[in-house]
Short mmCIF file of C-alpha atoms in Angstrom, two decimals:
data_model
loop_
_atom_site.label_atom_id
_atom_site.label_comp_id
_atom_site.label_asym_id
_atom_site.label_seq_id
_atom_site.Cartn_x
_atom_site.Cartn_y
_atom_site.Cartn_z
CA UNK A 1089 -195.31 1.77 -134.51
CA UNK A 1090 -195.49 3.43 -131.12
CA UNK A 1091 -193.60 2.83 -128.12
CA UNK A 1092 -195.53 0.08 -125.84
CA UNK A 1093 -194.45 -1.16 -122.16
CA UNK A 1094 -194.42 -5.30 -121.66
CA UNK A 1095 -193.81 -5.98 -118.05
CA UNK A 1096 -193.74 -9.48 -117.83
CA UNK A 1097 -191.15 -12.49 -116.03
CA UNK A 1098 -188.08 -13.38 -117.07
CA UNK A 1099 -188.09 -17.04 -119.44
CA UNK A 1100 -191.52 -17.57 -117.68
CA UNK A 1101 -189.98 -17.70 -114.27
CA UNK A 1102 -192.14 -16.39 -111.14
CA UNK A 1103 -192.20 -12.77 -111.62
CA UNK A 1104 -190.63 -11.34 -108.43
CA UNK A 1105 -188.39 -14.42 -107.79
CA UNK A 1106 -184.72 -14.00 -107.27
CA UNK A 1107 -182.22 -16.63 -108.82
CA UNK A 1108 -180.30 -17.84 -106.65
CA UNK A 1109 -177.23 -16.03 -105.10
CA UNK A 1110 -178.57 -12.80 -105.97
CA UNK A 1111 -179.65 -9.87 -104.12
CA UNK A 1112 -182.00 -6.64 -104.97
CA UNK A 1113 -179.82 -3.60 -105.52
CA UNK A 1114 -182.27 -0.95 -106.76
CA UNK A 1115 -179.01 0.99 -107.92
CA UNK A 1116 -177.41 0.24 -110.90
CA UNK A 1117 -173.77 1.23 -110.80
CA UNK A 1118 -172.23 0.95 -114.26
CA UNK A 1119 -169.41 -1.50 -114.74
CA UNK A 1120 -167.63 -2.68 -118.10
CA UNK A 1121 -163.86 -3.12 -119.80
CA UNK A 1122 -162.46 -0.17 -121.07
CA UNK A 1123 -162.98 3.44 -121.30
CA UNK A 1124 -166.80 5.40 -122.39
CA UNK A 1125 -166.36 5.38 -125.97
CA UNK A 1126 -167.60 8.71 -127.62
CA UNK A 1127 -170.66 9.16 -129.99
CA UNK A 1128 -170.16 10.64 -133.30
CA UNK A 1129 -173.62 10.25 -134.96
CA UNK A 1130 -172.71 11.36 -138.82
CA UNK A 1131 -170.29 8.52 -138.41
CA UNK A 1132 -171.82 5.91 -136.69
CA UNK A 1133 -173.58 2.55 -137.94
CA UNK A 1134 -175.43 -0.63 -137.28
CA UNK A 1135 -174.81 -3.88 -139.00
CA UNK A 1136 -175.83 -7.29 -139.50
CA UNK A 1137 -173.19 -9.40 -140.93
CA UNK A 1138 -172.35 -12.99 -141.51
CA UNK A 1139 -174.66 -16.19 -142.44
CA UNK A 1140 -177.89 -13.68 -143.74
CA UNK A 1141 -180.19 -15.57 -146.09
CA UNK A 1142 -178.76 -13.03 -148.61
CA UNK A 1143 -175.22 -13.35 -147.60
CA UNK A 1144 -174.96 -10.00 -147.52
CA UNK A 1145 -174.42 -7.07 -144.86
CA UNK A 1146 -177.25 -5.06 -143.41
CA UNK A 1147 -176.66 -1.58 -142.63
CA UNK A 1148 -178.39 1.37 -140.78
CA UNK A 1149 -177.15 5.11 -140.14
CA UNK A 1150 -178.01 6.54 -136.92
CA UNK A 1151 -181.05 8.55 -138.40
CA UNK A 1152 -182.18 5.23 -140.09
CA UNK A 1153 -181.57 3.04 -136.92
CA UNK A 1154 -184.14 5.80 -135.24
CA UNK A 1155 -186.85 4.77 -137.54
CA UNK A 1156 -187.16 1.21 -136.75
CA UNK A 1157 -189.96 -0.35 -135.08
CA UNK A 1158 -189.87 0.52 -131.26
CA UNK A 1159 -190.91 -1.66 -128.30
CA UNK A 1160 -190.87 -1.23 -124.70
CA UNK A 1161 -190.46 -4.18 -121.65
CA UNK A 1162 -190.24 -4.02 -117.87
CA UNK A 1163 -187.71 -6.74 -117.02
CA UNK A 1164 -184.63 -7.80 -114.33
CA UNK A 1165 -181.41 -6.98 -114.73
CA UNK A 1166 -179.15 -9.66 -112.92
CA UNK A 1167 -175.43 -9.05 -113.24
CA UNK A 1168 -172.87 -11.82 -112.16
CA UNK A 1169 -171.31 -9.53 -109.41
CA UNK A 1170 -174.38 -11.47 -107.60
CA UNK A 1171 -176.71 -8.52 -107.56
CA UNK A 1172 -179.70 -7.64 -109.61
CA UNK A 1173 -182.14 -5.04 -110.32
CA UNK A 1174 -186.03 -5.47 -110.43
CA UNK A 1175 -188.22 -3.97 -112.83
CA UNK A 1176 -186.27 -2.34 -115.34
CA UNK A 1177 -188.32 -0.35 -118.04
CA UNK A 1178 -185.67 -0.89 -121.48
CA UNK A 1179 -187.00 0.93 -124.86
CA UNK A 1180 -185.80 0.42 -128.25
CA UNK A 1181 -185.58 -2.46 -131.01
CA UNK A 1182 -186.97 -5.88 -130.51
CA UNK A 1183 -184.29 -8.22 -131.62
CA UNK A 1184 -186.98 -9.96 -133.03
CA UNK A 1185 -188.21 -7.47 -134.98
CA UNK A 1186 -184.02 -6.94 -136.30
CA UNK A 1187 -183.74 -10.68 -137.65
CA UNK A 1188 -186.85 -10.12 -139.87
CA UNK A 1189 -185.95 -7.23 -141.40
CA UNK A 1190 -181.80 -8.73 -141.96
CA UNK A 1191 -183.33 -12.75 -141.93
CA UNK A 1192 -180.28 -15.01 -141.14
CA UNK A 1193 -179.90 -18.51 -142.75
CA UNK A 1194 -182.04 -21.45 -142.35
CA UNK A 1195 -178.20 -23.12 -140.83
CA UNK A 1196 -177.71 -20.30 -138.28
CA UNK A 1197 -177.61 -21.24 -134.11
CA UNK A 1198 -175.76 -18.47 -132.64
CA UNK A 1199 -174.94 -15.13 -132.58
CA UNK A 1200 -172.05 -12.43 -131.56
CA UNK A 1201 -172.99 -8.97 -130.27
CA UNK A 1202 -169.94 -7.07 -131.03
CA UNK A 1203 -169.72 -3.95 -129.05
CA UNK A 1204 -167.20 -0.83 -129.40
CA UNK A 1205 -163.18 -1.87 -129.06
CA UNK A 1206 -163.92 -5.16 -130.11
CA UNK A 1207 -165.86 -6.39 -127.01
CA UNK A 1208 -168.07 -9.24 -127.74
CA UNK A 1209 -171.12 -11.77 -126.27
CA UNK A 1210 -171.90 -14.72 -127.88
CA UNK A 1211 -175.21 -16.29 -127.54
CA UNK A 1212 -177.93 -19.42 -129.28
CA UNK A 1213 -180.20 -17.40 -131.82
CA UNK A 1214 -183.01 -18.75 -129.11
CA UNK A 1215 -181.89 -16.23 -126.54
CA UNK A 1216 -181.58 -13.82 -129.17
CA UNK A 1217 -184.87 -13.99 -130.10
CA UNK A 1218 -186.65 -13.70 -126.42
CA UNK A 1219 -189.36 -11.75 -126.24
CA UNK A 1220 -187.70 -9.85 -123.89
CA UNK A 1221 -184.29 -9.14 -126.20
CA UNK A 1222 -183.93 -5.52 -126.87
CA UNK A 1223 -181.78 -3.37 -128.79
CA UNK A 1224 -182.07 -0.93 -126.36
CA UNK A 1225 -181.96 3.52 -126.78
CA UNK A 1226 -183.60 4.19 -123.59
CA UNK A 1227 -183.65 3.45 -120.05
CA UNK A 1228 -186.81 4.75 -117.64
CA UNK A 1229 -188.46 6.86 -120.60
CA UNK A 1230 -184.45 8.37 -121.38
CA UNK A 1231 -181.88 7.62 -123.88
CA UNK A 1232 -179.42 5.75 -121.97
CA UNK A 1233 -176.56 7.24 -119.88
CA UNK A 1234 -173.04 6.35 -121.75
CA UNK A 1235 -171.34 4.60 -119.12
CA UNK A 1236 -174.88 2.71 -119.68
CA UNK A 1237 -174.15 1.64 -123.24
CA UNK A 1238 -175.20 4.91 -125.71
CA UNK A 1239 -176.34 5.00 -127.84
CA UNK A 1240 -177.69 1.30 -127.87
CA UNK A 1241 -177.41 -1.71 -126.04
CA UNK A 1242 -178.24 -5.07 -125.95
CA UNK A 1243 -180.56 -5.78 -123.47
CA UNK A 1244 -180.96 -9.89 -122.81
CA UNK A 1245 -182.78 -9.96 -119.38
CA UNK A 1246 -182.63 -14.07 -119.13
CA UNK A 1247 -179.14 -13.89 -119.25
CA UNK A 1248 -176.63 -13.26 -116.84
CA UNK A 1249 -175.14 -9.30 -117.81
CA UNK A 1250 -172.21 -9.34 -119.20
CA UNK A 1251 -174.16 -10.95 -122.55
CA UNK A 1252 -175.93 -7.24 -122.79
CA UNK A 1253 -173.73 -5.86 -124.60
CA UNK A 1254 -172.86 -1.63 -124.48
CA UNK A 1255 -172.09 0.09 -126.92
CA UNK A 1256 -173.45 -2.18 -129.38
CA UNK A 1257 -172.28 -1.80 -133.27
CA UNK A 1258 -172.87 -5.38 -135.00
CA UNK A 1259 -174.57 -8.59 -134.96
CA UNK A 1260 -172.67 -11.82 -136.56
CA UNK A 1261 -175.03 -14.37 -137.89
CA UNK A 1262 -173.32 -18.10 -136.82
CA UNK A 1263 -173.51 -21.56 -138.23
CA UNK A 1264 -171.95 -22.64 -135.11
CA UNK A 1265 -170.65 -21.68 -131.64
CA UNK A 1266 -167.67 -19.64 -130.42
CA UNK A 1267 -166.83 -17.47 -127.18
CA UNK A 1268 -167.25 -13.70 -127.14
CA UNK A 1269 -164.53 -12.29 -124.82
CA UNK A 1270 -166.17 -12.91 -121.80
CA UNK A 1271 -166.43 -16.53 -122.43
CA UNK A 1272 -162.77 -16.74 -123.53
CA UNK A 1273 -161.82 -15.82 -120.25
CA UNK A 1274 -163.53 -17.75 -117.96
CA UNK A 1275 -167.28 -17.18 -117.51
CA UNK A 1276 -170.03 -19.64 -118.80
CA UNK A 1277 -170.99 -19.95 -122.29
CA UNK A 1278 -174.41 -20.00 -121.52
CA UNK A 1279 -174.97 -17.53 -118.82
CA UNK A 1280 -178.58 -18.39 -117.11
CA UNK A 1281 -178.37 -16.92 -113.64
CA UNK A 1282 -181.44 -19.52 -112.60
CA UNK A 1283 -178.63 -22.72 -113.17
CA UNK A 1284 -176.07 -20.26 -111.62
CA UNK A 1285 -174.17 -20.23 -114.73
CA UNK A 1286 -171.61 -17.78 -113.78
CA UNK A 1287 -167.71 -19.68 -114.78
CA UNK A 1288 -166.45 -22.27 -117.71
CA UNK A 1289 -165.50 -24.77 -115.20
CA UNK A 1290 -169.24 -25.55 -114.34
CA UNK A 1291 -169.81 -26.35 -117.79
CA UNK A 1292 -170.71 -29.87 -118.76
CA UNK A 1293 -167.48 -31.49 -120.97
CA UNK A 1294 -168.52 -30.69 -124.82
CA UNK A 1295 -171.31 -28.30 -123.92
CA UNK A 1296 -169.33 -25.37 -125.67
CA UNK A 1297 -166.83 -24.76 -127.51
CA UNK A 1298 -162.89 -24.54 -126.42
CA UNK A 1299 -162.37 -21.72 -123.99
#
């Protein structure tokens, strides 16, 4: 399949439209926890684990992972430090496209990104499945930067930052909800940066689970 561009607005907002609290930085300076991990391709792997339909473990080498269907989209990047970027052209994996070829079970709601040192983003298998939702390679026609996540990211535009995970290694199929590390320590659950979703404490009581 070849490598298309989808510009498009974010959860069918107004394309354009700010949520609110943020502003336009057209720069986007890298932040995460911890160090830049290094890339050792001969060793390195993707996997799909947990609740499959076959209850068993998906697995890709770096060479395979560069076969899989690619997909490009033009989206927003909002980050919780209240600024956000317009336009962003991602390229990679549709997570879409990753769930049908490693199908989760019919009982599945959630999922965990699981990034490098353990780092983790949990989210409903609805956001996962955006159109937008990218396992993303390359940023503005180039693999990505590492202190921007290479080799691959997740990319979920709708969704405040800190749920695109760098560094990305895994994806947890869940029957049910739990934090990612994030969420443990105080930000929303959720993360929609149109509600403002940014801490736990604006939560509605039983929305999630226990921080």
């Amino acid at each position: 399949m070849s490598e298309g561009t989808e510009a498009g607005g974010e959860g069918g907002r107004e394309r354009g439209r700010l949520p609110p609290g943020q502003a336009v930085r057209y720069e986007h300076k890298p932040l995460h926890y911890g160090r830049v991990p290094s890339f050792r391709p001969g060793r390195w792997d993707f996997r799909v684990f947990g609740a499959t339909e076959s209850l068993g473990t998906y697995r890709w080498t770096w060479e395979e992972f560069g076969g899989l269907p690619r997909a490009g989209v033009v989206r927003d990047f909002h980050c919780v430090m209240r600024f956000s970027v317009p336009d962003v052209p991602w390229g990679g994996v549709r997570a879409a496209d990753l769930v049908r070829l490693a199908p989760p079970s019919p009982e599945v709601t959630h999922v965990m990104a699981w990034g490098e040192y353990g780092y983790s983003a949990n989210m409903r298998l609805d956001d996962f499945l955006d159109e937008g939702v990218l396992l993303a390679t390359h940023r503005d026609g180039a693999p990505l930067a590492p202190e921007h996540g290479f080799p691959v990211r997740l990319v979920v535009p709708h969704l405040y930052g800190w749920k695109s995970v760098k560094w990305l290694r895994s994806v947890e199929y869940m029957v049910g909800d739990r934090r990612g590390f994030w969420e443990e320590r105080g930000y929303h659950n959720r993360a929609d940066p149109w509600n403002e979703e940014r801490f736990s404490h604006q939560e509605d009581t039983g929305a999630g689970p226990p921080p």
